[in-house]
Amino acid sequence: MGLGGGEGEQRSGGGGEMMAMSSLFKDQQNPIQQLQVKFKEVEVGFKTWLSKQSIPVEAAVVSTMSGVQGAFIGGLMGTLSPEMPQADPQAMASMKQAQALVGGPWVQARNFAAITGVNAGIACVMKRIRGKEDLESAVVAALGSGFAYSLVSQGLQGQPVNAITTAAGFAVFQGIFFKLGERFSKPSPEDPFYTRSRTMLLKLGLQKYEKNFKKGLLTDPTLPLLTDSALRDVSIPPGPRLLILDHIQRDPEIKAKRGK
């Protein structure tokens, strides 16, 4: 009974602390910020559900969503950009892909849907299999999207050499942009709701998982309540999960909060 009561008080105390923190956070936000937080919560919930699905299901959902977004962007660009004037087919043979890219709304919607859908689907599968997002995964996804673009823009009649060249070009540009992004990306400003979590992850050498904590809204008050399943839901691998849970069990301040 004593143990059960302690657990009940722990849940009650932790829940009350989280509610107080959430209430304070919302009071400091304007309606737009509150809407952004609500959207983030929905996004986190959707990503958590998606991460529990099989690889084919997740890849299909991600590809479809990205393809729809790409089609919308491509259609918009096609509406704003003028049609390329007709020319001698022989003179334009070397510009077929450029012709497809600057075509009308339907052409651009098709092309962008193929590029973004295939890229996102392959990247999703690579992340699930390899457990990380890195240069190799980005290059493989770009190869696939380049081949898909060549296929939809030229059809089956296109020369295989062109498809290979296009895929290689996509991969090179993707690799360059990936490395530039790593070099010039600025660290996000420190969030006061993750101060203790950040310190813990730095001490364990797991600082790269800070973004996982933020995606799952695992703020400092949730540390005493963390479980293996909660860490798994935010896509933290087994090894780091064990280190985090062991640190929480050994930390005297967190242990004291658990015992309340």
Coordinates of C-alpha atoms in Angstrom, one line a residue:
M1 CA 0.0 0.0 0.0
G2 CA 2.8 2.4 0.9
L3 CA 4.6 1.8 -2.4
G4 CA 1.3 2.2 -4.4
G5 CA 0.6 5.4 -2.5
G6 CA 4.1 6.7 -3.2
E7 CA 3.6 6.0 -6.9
G8 CA 0.2 7.7 -6.8
E9 CA 1.7 10.8 -5.1
Q10 CA 4.6 10.8 -7.6
R11 CA 2.2 10.7 -10.6
S12 CA 0.0 13.4 -8.9
G13 CA 2.9 15.6 -8.0
G14 CA 4.5 15.2 -11.4
G15 CA 1.3 15.8 -13.2
G16 CA 0.6 18.9 -11.1
E17 CA 4.0 20.3 -11.8
M18 CA 3.6 19.7 -15.5
M19 CA 0.2 21.3 -15.5
A20 CA 1.6 24.3 -13.7
M21 CA 4.5 24.6 -16.1
S22 CA 2.1 24.2 -19.1
S23 CA -0.2 26.9 -17.7
L24 CA 2.7 29.3 -17.1
F25 CA 4.0 28.7 -20.6
K26 CA 0.6 29.3 -22.2
D27 CA 0.1 32.5 -20.2
Q28 CA 3.3 33.9 -21.7
Q29 CA 2.3 33.2 -25.3
N30 CA 0.2 35.2 -27.7
P31 CA -2.6 33.4 -29.7
I32 CA -0.2 32.7 -32.6
Q33 CA 2.3 31.1 -30.4
Q34 CA -0.3 29.0 -28.7
L35 CA -1.5 27.9 -32.1
Q36 CA 2.1 27.0 -33.0
V37 CA 2.5 25.0 -29.8
K38 CA -0.8 23.2 -30.5
F39 CA 0.3 22.4 -34.0
K40 CA 3.6 21.1 -32.6
E41 CA 1.8 18.8 -30.2
V42 CA -0.3 17.4 -33.0
E43 CA 2.8 17.0 -35.2
V44 CA 4.6 15.2 -32.4
G45 CA 1.6 12.9 -31.8
F46 CA 1.4 12.1 -35.5
K47 CA 5.2 11.4 -35.8
T48 CA 5.0 9.2 -32.7
W49 CA 2.2 7.2 -34.3
L50 CA 4.0 7.0 -37.6
S51 CA 7.2 5.8 -35.9
K52 CA 5.3 2.8 -34.6
Q53 CA 4.2 1.7 -38.0
S54 CA 6.0 -0.8 -40.3
I55 CA 8.7 0.6 -42.7
P56 CA 6.4 0.2 -45.8
V57 CA 3.5 2.0 -44.1
E58 CA 5.7 4.9 -42.9
A59 CA 7.5 5.2 -46.2
A60 CA 4.1 5.3 -48.1
V61 CA 2.7 7.9 -45.8
V62 CA 5.8 10.1 -45.9
S63 CA 6.1 9.8 -49.7
T64 CA 2.5 10.7 -50.2
M65 CA 2.5 13.7 -48.0
S66 CA 5.8 15.0 -49.5
G67 CA 4.6 14.3 -53.0
V68 CA 1.4 16.3 -52.4
Q69 CA 3.4 19.2 -51.0
G70 CA 5.8 19.0 -54.0
A71 CA 2.9 19.0 -56.4
F72 CA 1.4 22.1 -54.8
I73 CA 4.7 24.0 -54.9
G74 CA 5.4 22.8 -58.5
G75 CA 1.9 23.8 -59.7
L76 CA 2.3 27.2 -58.1
M77 CA 5.7 27.7 -59.8
G78 CA 4.2 26.6 -63.1
T79 CA 1.4 29.1 -62.8
L80 CA 3.8 31.9 -62.1
S81 CA 6.4 31.0 -64.7
P82 CA 5.8 31.4 -68.5
E83 CA 5.5 28.5 -70.9
M84 CA 8.7 27.8 -72.9
P85 CA 8.2 28.6 -76.5
Q86 CA 8.1 25.8 -79.0
A87 CA 11.3 25.1 -81.0
D88 CA 12.9 22.6 -83.3
P89 CA 12.9 19.2 -81.5
Q90 CA 16.4 18.4 -82.7
A91 CA 17.8 21.8 -81.5
M92 CA 16.0 21.2 -78.1
A93 CA 17.1 17.5 -77.6
S94 CA 19.8 18.5 -75.1
M95 CA 17.3 20.6 -73.1
K96 CA 14.4 18.1 -72.6
Q97 CA 14.8 18.1 -68.9
A98 CA 15.0 21.9 -68.6
Q99 CA 12.0 22.0 -70.8
A100 CA 10.1 19.8 -68.5
L101 CA 11.1 21.7 -65.5
V102 CA 9.9 25.1 -66.8
G103 CA 6.7 23.7 -68.3
G104 CA 3.2 24.5 -67.3
P105 CA 1.6 23.9 -63.9
W106 CA 0.7 20.3 -64.5
V107 CA 4.3 19.5 -65.7
Q108 CA 5.9 21.1 -62.7
A109 CA 3.4 19.6 -60.3
R110 CA 4.3 16.2 -61.7
N111 CA 8.0 16.8 -61.6
F112 CA 8.1 18.2 -58.1
A113 CA 5.8 15.5 -56.8
A114 CA 8.1 12.8 -58.1
I115 CA 11.3 14.5 -56.7
T116 CA 10.0 15.3 -53.2
G117 CA 7.9 12.1 -52.8
V118 CA 10.7 9.7 -53.8
N119 CA 13.3 11.7 -51.9
A120 CA 11.3 11.7 -48.7
G121 CA 10.3 8.0 -49.0
I122 CA 13.9 6.8 -49.5
A123 CA 15.2 9.1 -46.7
C124 CA 12.5 7.7 -44.4
V125 CA 13.5 4.1 -45.1
M126 CA 17.2 4.8 -44.7
K127 CA 16.6 6.5 -41.4
R128 CA 14.6 3.5 -40.1
I129 CA 17.2 1.0 -41.2
R130 CA 20.3 2.9 -40.3
G131 CA 18.9 4.8 -37.3
K132 CA 20.3 8.2 -38.3
E133 CA 20.2 11.0 -40.9
D134 CA 23.6 11.5 -42.5
L135 CA 25.3 12.3 -45.8
E136 CA 25.1 8.8 -47.1
S137 CA 21.3 8.6 -46.6
A138 CA 20.9 12.1 -48.2
V139 CA 22.9 11.0 -51.2
V140 CA 21.0 7.8 -51.7
A141 CA 17.7 9.6 -51.5
A142 CA 18.9 12.2 -54.0
L143 CA 20.0 9.4 -56.4
G144 CA 16.5 8.0 -56.2
S145 CA 14.7 11.3 -56.7
G146 CA 17.0 12.2 -59.6
F147 CA 16.2 8.9 -61.3
A148 CA 12.5 9.5 -60.7
Y149 CA 12.6 13.0 -62.1
S150 CA 14.4 11.7 -65.2
L151 CA 11.8 9.0 -65.6
V152 CA 8.7 11.3 -65.4
S153 CA 10.3 14.0 -67.5
Q154 CA 11.6 11.8 -70.3
G155 CA 9.5 8.7 -70.0
L156 CA 10.7 5.2 -70.8
Q157 CA 12.0 6.4 -74.1
G158 CA 14.7 8.5 -72.4
Q159 CA 18.3 7.3 -72.6
P160 CA 19.6 5.4 -69.6
V161 CA 22.7 7.6 -69.7
N162 CA 20.6 10.7 -69.1
A163 CA 18.9 9.1 -66.2
I164 CA 22.2 8.1 -64.6
T165 CA 23.6 11.6 -65.2
T166 CA 20.6 13.3 -63.7
A167 CA 20.6 11.0 -60.6
A168 CA 24.3 11.7 -60.1
G169 CA 23.8 15.4 -60.5
F170 CA 21.0 15.3 -57.9
A171 CA 23.3 13.4 -55.5
V172 CA 26.2 15.8 -55.9
F173 CA 24.0 18.9 -55.2
Q174 CA 22.3 17.1 -52.3
G175 CA 25.7 16.2 -50.8
I176 CA 27.0 19.8 -51.2
F177 CA 23.9 21.3 -49.6
F178 CA 24.0 18.8 -46.8
K179 CA 27.6 19.6 -45.9
L180 CA 26.9 23.4 -46.2
G181 CA 23.9 23.0 -43.9
E182 CA 26.0 21.2 -41.3
R183 CA 28.7 23.9 -41.5
F184 CA 26.5 27.0 -41.4
S185 CA 23.6 25.8 -39.3
K186 CA 23.4 27.9 -36.1
P187 CA 22.6 26.2 -32.8
S188 CA 19.1 27.0 -31.6
P189 CA 18.9 29.4 -28.6
E190 CA 18.8 27.6 -25.2
D191 CA 15.3 26.8 -24.0
P192 CA 14.8 27.2 -20.2
F193 CA 12.4 24.2 -20.1
Y194 CA 15.2 21.9 -21.2
T195 CA 18.1 23.2 -19.1
R196 CA 18.5 20.1 -16.9
S197 CA 17.9 17.7 -19.8
R198 CA 20.6 19.5 -21.8
T199 CA 23.1 19.3 -19.0
M200 CA 22.4 15.6 -18.5
L201 CA 22.8 14.8 -22.2
L202 CA 26.0 16.8 -22.4
K203 CA 27.4 14.9 -19.4
L204 CA 26.6 11.6 -21.1
G205 CA 27.9 12.7 -24.5
L206 CA 24.4 12.4 -26.0
Q207 CA 23.7 16.0 -26.8
K208 CA 22.6 15.2 -30.3
Y209 CA 19.4 13.7 -28.8
E210 CA 18.4 17.1 -27.4
K211 CA 16.2 17.6 -30.5
N212 CA 14.4 14.3 -29.7
F213 CA 13.6 15.5 -26.2
K214 CA 12.1 18.7 -27.7
K215 CA 10.1 16.8 -30.3
G216 CA 8.6 14.7 -27.6
L217 CA 8.1 17.7 -25.2
L218 CA 10.2 15.9 -22.6
T219 CA 10.9 19.0 -20.5
D220 CA 12.9 19.1 -17.2
P221 CA 9.8 18.3 -15.0
T222 CA 9.3 15.0 -16.9
L223 CA 12.8 13.6 -16.1
P224 CA 11.7 11.8 -12.9
L225 CA 8.9 10.2 -14.9
L226 CA 10.9 9.1 -17.9
T227 CA 10.5 5.4 -19.0
D228 CA 12.1 3.3 -21.7
S229 CA 8.9 3.5 -23.8
A230 CA 8.8 7.3 -23.6
L231 CA 12.4 7.5 -24.8
R232 CA 11.7 5.0 -27.5
D233 CA 8.7 7.0 -28.7
V234 CA 11.0 9.9 -29.5
S235 CA 13.3 7.6 -31.6
I236 CA 16.2 7.4 -29.1
P237 CA 18.2 4.1 -29.7
P238 CA 18.5 1.4 -27.0
G239 CA 22.0 2.2 -25.9
P240 CA 21.5 5.9 -25.2
R241 CA 18.1 5.0 -23.6
L242 CA 19.9 2.7 -21.1
L243 CA 22.5 5.5 -20.3
I244 CA 19.8 8.1 -19.7
L245 CA 17.7 5.9 -17.5
D246 CA 20.8 4.8 -15.5
H247 CA 21.7 8.4 -15.0
I248 CA 18.2 9.3 -13.8
Q249 CA 18.3 6.4 -11.3
R250 CA 21.7 7.6 -9.9
D251 CA 21.0 11.3 -9.8
P252 CA 20.1 12.2 -6.2
E253 CA 18.0 15.2 -7.0
I254 CA 15.9 13.3 -9.5
K255 CA 15.6 10.3 -7.1
A256 CA 14.4 12.7 -4.4
K257 CA 11.7 14.0 -6.8
R258 CA 10.7 10.4 -7.7
G259 CA 10.3 9.6 -4.0
K260 CA 7.9 12.5 -3.3

